[in-house]
C-alpha cells in the first residue's frame, strides 16, 4: 500500500488563492483535472514525495514552459484538487487531502497507487 504523506499546516501561511468550497467539489471536475497524465503525475508527486508543506512548481522538475505549467496548476486548483498560496512572486501547491478524502473516499489512494507509464 502506498503511503500518502500528510504534513501539519505551519502557522502564518498566506491565504489560499480562490478555490471551490468542499461542498462544491464535483467528481466530474476532479476527474477531468486528473485525466491529464501530467496533472496526475503532479498530484501523485505531491502525495508521495513532498518534503515541505507546499511546493513551488520548480520542485516538480517538469521540463515544460512556465505558461504550460501555470495552465496545469490552475486546472488542478479550479477543480479543487490542489490549494495554492502566493509567496511573493512564487505560488506553492499542496493537495487538498482532507477535503478530497471527505468528498471522494479512496480517490487519492488510487492516484497514489497509479504507476506512470514511462
Coordinates of C-alpha atoms in Angstrom, one line a residue, residues 2 10 18 24 27-28 39 55 58 63 68 72 80 84 88 93 96 106 108:
X2 CA 1.3 3.4 -1.0
X10 CA 2.5 25.6 9.6
X18 CA -9.6 31.2 -4.9
X24 CA -18.8 22.5 -4.2
X27 CA -16.4 14.4 -9.2
X28 CA -16.6 15.2 -12.9
X39 CA -1.5 16.7 -13.8
X55 CA 6.0 23.2 -3.1
X58 CA 10.2 24.2 -9.9
X63 CA 10.6 20.4 -18.4
X68 CA 2.1 25.5 -19.7
X72 CA -2.0 22.8 -15.4
X80 CA -10.4 21.7 -6.2
X84 CA -2.2 27.3 -4.0
X88 CA 5.8 36.9 -3.1
X93 CA 0.9 24.0 -4.1
X96 CA -6.4 19.2 -0.6
X106 CA -10.4 6.4 -1.8
X108 CA -6.4 9.9 -3.6

